C-alpha atoms as a PDB file:
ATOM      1  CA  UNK A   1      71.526 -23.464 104.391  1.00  0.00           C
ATOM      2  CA  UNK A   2      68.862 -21.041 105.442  1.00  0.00           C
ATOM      3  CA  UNK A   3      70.833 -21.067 109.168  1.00  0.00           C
ATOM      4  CA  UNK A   4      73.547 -20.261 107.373  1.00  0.00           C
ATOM      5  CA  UNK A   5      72.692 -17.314 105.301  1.00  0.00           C
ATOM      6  CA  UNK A   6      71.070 -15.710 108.306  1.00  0.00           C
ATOM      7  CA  UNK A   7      73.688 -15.859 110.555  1.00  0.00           C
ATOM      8  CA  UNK A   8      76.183 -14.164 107.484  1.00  0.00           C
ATOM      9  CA  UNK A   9      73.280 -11.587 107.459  1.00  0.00           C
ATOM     10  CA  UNK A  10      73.354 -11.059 110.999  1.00  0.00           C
ATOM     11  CA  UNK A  11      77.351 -10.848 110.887  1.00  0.00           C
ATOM     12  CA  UNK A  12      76.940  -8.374 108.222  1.00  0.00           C
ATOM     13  CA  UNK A  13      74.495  -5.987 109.441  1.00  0.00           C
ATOM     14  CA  UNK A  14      76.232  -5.932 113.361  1.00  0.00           C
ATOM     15  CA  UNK A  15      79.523  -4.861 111.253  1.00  0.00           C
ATOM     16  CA  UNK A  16      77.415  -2.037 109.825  1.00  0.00           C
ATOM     17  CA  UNK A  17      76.186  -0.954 112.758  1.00  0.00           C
ATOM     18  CA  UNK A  18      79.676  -1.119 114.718  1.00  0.00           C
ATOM     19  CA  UNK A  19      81.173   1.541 111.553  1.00  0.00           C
ATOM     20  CA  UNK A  20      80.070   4.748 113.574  1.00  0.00           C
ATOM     21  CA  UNK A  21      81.550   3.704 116.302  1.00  0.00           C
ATOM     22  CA  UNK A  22      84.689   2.549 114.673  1.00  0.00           C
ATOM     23  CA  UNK A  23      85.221   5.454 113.063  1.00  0.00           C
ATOM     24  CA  UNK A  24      84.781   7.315 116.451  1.00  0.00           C
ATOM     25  CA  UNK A  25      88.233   5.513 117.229  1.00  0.00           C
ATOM     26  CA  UNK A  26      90.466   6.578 114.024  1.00  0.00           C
ATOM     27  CA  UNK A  27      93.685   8.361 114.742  1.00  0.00           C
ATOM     28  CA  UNK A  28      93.411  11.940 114.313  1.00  0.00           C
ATOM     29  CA  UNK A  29      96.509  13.740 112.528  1.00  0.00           C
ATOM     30  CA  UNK A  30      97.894  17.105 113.594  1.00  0.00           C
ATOM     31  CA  UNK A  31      99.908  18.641 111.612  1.00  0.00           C
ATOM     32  CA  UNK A  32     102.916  20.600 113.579  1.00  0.00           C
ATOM     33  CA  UNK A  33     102.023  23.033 115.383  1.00  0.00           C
ATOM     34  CA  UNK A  34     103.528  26.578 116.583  1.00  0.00           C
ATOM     35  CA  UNK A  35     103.267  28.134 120.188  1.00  0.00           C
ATOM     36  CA  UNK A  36      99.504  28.968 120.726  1.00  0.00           C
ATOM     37  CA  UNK A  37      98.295  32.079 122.023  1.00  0.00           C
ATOM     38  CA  UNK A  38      94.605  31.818 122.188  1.00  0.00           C
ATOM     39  CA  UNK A  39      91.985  28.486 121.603  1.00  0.00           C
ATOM     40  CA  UNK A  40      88.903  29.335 120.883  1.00  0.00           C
ATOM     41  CA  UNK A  41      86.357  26.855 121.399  1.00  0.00           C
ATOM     42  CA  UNK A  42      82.653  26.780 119.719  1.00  0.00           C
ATOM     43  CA  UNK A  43      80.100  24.390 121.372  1.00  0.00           C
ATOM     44  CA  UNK A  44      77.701  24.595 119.093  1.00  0.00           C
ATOM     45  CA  UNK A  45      80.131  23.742 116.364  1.00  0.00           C
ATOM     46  CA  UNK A  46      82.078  21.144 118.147  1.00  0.00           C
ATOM     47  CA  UNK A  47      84.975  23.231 116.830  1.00  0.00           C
ATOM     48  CA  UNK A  48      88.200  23.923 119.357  1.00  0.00           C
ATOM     49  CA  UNK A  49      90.432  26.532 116.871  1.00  0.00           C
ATOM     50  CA  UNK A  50      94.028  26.728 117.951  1.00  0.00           C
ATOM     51  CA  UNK A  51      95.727  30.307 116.853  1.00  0.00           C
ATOM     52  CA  UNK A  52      98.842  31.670 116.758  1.00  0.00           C
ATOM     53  CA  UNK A  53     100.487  35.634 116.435  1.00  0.00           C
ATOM     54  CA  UNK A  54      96.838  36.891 115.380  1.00  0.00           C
ATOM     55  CA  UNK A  55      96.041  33.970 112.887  1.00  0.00           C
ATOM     56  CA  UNK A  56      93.760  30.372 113.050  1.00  0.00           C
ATOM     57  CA  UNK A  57      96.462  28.092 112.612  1.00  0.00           C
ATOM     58  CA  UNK A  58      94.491  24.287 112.846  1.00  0.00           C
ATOM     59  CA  UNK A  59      91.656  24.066 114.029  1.00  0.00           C
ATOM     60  CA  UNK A  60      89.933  20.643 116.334  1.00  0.00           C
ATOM     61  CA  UNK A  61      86.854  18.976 114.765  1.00  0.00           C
ATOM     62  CA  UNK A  62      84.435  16.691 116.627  1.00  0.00           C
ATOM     63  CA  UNK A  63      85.501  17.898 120.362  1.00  0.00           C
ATOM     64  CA  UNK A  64      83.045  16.481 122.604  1.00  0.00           C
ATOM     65  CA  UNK A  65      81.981  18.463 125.855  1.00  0.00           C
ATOM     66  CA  UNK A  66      79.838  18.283 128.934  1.00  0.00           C
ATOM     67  CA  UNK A  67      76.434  15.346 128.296  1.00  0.00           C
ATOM     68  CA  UNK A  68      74.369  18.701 129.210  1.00  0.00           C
ATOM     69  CA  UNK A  69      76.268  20.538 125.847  1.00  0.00           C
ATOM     70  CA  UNK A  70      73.818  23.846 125.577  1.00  0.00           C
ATOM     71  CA  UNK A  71      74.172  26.601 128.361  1.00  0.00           C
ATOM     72  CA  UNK A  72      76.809  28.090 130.536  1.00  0.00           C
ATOM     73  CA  UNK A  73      77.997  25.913 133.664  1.00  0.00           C
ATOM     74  CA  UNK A  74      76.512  26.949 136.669  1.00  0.00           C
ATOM     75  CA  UNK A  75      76.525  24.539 139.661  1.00  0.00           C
ATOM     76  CA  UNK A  76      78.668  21.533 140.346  1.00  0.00           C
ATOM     77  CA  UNK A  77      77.057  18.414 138.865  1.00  0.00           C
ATOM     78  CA  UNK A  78      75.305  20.102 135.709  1.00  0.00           C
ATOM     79  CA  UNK A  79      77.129  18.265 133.105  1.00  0.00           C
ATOM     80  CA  UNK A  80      77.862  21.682 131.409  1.00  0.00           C
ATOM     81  CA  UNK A  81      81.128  23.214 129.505  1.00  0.00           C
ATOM     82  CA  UNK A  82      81.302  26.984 131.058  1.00  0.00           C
ATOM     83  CA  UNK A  83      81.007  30.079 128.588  1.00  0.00           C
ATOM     84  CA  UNK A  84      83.082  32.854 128.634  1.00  0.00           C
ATOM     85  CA  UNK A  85      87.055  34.155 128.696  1.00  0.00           C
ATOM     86  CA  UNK A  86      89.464  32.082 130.775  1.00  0.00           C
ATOM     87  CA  UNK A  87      93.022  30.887 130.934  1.00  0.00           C
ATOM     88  CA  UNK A  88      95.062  27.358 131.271  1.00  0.00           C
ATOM     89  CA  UNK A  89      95.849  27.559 134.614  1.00  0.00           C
ATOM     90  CA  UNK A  90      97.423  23.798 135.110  1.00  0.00           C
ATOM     91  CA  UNK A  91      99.045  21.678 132.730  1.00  0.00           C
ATOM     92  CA  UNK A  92      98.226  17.710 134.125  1.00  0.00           C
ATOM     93  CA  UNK A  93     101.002  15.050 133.146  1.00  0.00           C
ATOM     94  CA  UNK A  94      99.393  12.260 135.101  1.00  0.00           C
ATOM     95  CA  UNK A  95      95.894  13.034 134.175  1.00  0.00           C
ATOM     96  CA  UNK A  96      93.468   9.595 133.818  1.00  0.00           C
ATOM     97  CA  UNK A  97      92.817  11.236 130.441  1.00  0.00           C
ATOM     98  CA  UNK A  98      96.074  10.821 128.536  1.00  0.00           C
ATOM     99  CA  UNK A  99      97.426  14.398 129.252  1.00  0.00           C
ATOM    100  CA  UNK A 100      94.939  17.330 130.276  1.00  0.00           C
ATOM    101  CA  UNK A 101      95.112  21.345 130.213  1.00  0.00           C
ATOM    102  CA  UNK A 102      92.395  23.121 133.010  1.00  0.00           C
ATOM    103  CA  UNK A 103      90.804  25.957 132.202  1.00  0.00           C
ATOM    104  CA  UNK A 104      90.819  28.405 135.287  1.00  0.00           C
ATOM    105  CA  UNK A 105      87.068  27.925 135.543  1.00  0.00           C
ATOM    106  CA  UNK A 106      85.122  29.525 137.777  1.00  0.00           C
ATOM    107  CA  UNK A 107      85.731  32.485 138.046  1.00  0.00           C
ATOM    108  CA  UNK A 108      84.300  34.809 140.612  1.00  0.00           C
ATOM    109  CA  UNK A 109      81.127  35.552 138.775  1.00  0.00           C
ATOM    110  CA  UNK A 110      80.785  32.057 138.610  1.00  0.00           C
ATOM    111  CA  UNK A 111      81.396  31.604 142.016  1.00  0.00           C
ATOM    112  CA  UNK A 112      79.182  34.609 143.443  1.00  0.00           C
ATOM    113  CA  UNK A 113      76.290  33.193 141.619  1.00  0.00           C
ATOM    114  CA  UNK A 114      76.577  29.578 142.726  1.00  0.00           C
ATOM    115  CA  UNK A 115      76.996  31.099 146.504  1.00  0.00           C
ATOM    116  CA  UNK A 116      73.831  32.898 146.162  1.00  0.00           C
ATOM    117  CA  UNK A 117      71.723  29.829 145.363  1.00  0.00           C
ATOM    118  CA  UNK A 118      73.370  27.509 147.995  1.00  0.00           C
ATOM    119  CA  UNK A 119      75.322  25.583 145.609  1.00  0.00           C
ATOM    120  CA  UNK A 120      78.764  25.004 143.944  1.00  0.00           C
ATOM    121  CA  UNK A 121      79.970  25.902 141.034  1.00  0.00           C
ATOM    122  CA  UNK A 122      81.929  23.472 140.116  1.00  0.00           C
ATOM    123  CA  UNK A 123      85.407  23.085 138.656  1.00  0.00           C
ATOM    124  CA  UNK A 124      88.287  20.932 137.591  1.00  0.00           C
ATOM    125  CA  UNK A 125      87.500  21.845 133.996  1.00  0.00           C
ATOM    126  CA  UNK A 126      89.674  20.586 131.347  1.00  0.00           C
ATOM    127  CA  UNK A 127      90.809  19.923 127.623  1.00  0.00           C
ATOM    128  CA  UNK A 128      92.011  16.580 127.684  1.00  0.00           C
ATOM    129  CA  UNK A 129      92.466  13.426 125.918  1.00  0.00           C
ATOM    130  CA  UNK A 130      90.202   9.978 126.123  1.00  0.00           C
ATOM    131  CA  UNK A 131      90.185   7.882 129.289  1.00  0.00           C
ATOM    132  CA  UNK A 132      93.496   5.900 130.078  1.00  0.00           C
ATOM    133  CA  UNK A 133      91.949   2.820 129.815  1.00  0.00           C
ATOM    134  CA  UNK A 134      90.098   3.072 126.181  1.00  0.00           C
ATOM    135  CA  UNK A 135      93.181   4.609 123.998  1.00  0.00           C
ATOM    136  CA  UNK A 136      92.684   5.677 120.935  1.00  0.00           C
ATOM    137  CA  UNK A 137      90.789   7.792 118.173  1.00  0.00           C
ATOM    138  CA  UNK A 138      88.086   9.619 120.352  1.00  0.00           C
ATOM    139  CA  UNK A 139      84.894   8.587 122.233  1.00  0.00           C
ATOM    140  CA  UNK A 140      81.872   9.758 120.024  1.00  0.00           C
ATOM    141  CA  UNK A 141      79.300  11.633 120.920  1.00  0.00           C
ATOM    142  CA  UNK A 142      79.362  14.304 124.223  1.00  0.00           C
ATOM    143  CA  UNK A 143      80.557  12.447 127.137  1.00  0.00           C
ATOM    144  CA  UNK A 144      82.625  14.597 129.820  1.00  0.00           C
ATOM    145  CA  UNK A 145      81.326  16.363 132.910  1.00  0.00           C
ATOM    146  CA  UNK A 146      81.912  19.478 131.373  1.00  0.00           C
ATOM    147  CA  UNK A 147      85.374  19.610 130.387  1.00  0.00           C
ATOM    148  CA  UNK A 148      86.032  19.793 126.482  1.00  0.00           C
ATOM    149  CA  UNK A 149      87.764  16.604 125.277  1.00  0.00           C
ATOM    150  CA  UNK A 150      89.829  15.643 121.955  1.00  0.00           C
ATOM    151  CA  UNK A 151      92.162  12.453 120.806  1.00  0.00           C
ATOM    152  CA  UNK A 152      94.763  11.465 122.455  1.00  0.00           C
ATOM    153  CA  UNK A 153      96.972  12.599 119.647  1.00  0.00           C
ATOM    154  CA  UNK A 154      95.429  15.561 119.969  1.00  0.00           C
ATOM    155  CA  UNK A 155      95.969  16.951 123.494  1.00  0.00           C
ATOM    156  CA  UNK A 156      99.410  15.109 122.922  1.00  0.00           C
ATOM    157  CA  UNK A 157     100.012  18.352 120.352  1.00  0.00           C
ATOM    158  CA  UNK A 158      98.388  20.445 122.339  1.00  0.00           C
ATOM    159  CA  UNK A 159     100.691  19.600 125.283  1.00  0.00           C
ATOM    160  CA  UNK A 160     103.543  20.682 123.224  1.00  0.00           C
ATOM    161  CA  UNK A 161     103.165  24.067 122.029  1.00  0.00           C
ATOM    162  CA  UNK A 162     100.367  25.378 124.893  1.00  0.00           C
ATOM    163  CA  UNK A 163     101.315  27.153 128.041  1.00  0.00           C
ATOM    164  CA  UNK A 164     100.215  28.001 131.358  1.00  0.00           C
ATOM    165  CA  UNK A 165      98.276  31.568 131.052  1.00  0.00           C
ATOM    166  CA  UNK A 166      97.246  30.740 127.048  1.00  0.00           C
ATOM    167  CA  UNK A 167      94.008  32.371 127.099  1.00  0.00           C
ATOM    168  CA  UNK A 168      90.882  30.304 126.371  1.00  0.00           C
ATOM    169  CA  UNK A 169      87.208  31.409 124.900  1.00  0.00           C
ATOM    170  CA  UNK A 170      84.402  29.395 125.215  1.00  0.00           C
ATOM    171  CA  UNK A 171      81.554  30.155 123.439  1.00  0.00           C
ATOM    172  CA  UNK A 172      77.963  28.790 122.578  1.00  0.00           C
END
């Protein structure tokens, strides 16, 4: 009996402890979408806003970035999301994140100041989905090398109604 009743309380309290991380994987609705002109993305936040002919028109919760999360990229291997204005430069059908969108990071101030420490500054930044071979919901917690990452259903919308040149602002 007593074997018994701690076991059920050891079933019990692993089931509580798995929630978070079940909850990490539920499916994220999007709403349709029109043709974005501008994302906006806010780090601190965790916030990716998607807008359209001058207005916010949905806007990403949860959006994990880089494991190094606070502070501008600067060299190859820092685990950060880069700061500042850029554009989708590459649209990724075959990506091993679902689908994925790069961001035209670095940019030659980026590049300049990487050169004159020796270093790299990186690149093959991205929005994309989760990794091919955990689908859905989304991964909790910050987990890329810098790119900015959302569901699966997510970048799936994204793919749809963002183009090449869509201009992109990253900010603390």
């Amino acid at each position: 009996m007593r074997r018994r009743r701690f076991l059920a309380l050891g079933v019990a309290g692993l089931a509580l402890s798995a929630a978070p991380l079940l909850a990490a994987y539920e499916p994220v609705a999007v709403p349709p979408l029109p043709p974005i002109d501008r994302i906006v993305v806010k780090k601190a936040e965790r916030r990716m806003e998607l807008w359209s002919a001058g207005r916010m028109v949905h806007a990403m919760e949860g959006v994990a970035l880089g494991d190094a999360p606070i502070g501008h990229k600067q060299f190859e291997g820092d685990e950060k999301t880069p700061e500042g204005r850029y554009v989708i430069d590459y649209r990724n059908p075959e990506s091993s994140y679902h689908l994925s969108l790069r961001i035209s990071y670095p940019d030659q101030a980026a590049i300049d100041f990487a050169a004159a420490q020796g270093r790299s500054p990186g690149g093959e930044i991205y929005i994309h989905g989760q990794p091919n071979e955990r689908p859905g919901g989304r991964l909790p917690g910050d987990w890329t090398d810098g790119c900015i990452a959302v569901s699966d259903e997510e970048i799936r919308a994204l793919w749809e109604v963002v183009a090449v040149g869509t201009p992109v602002e990253i900010y603390p």
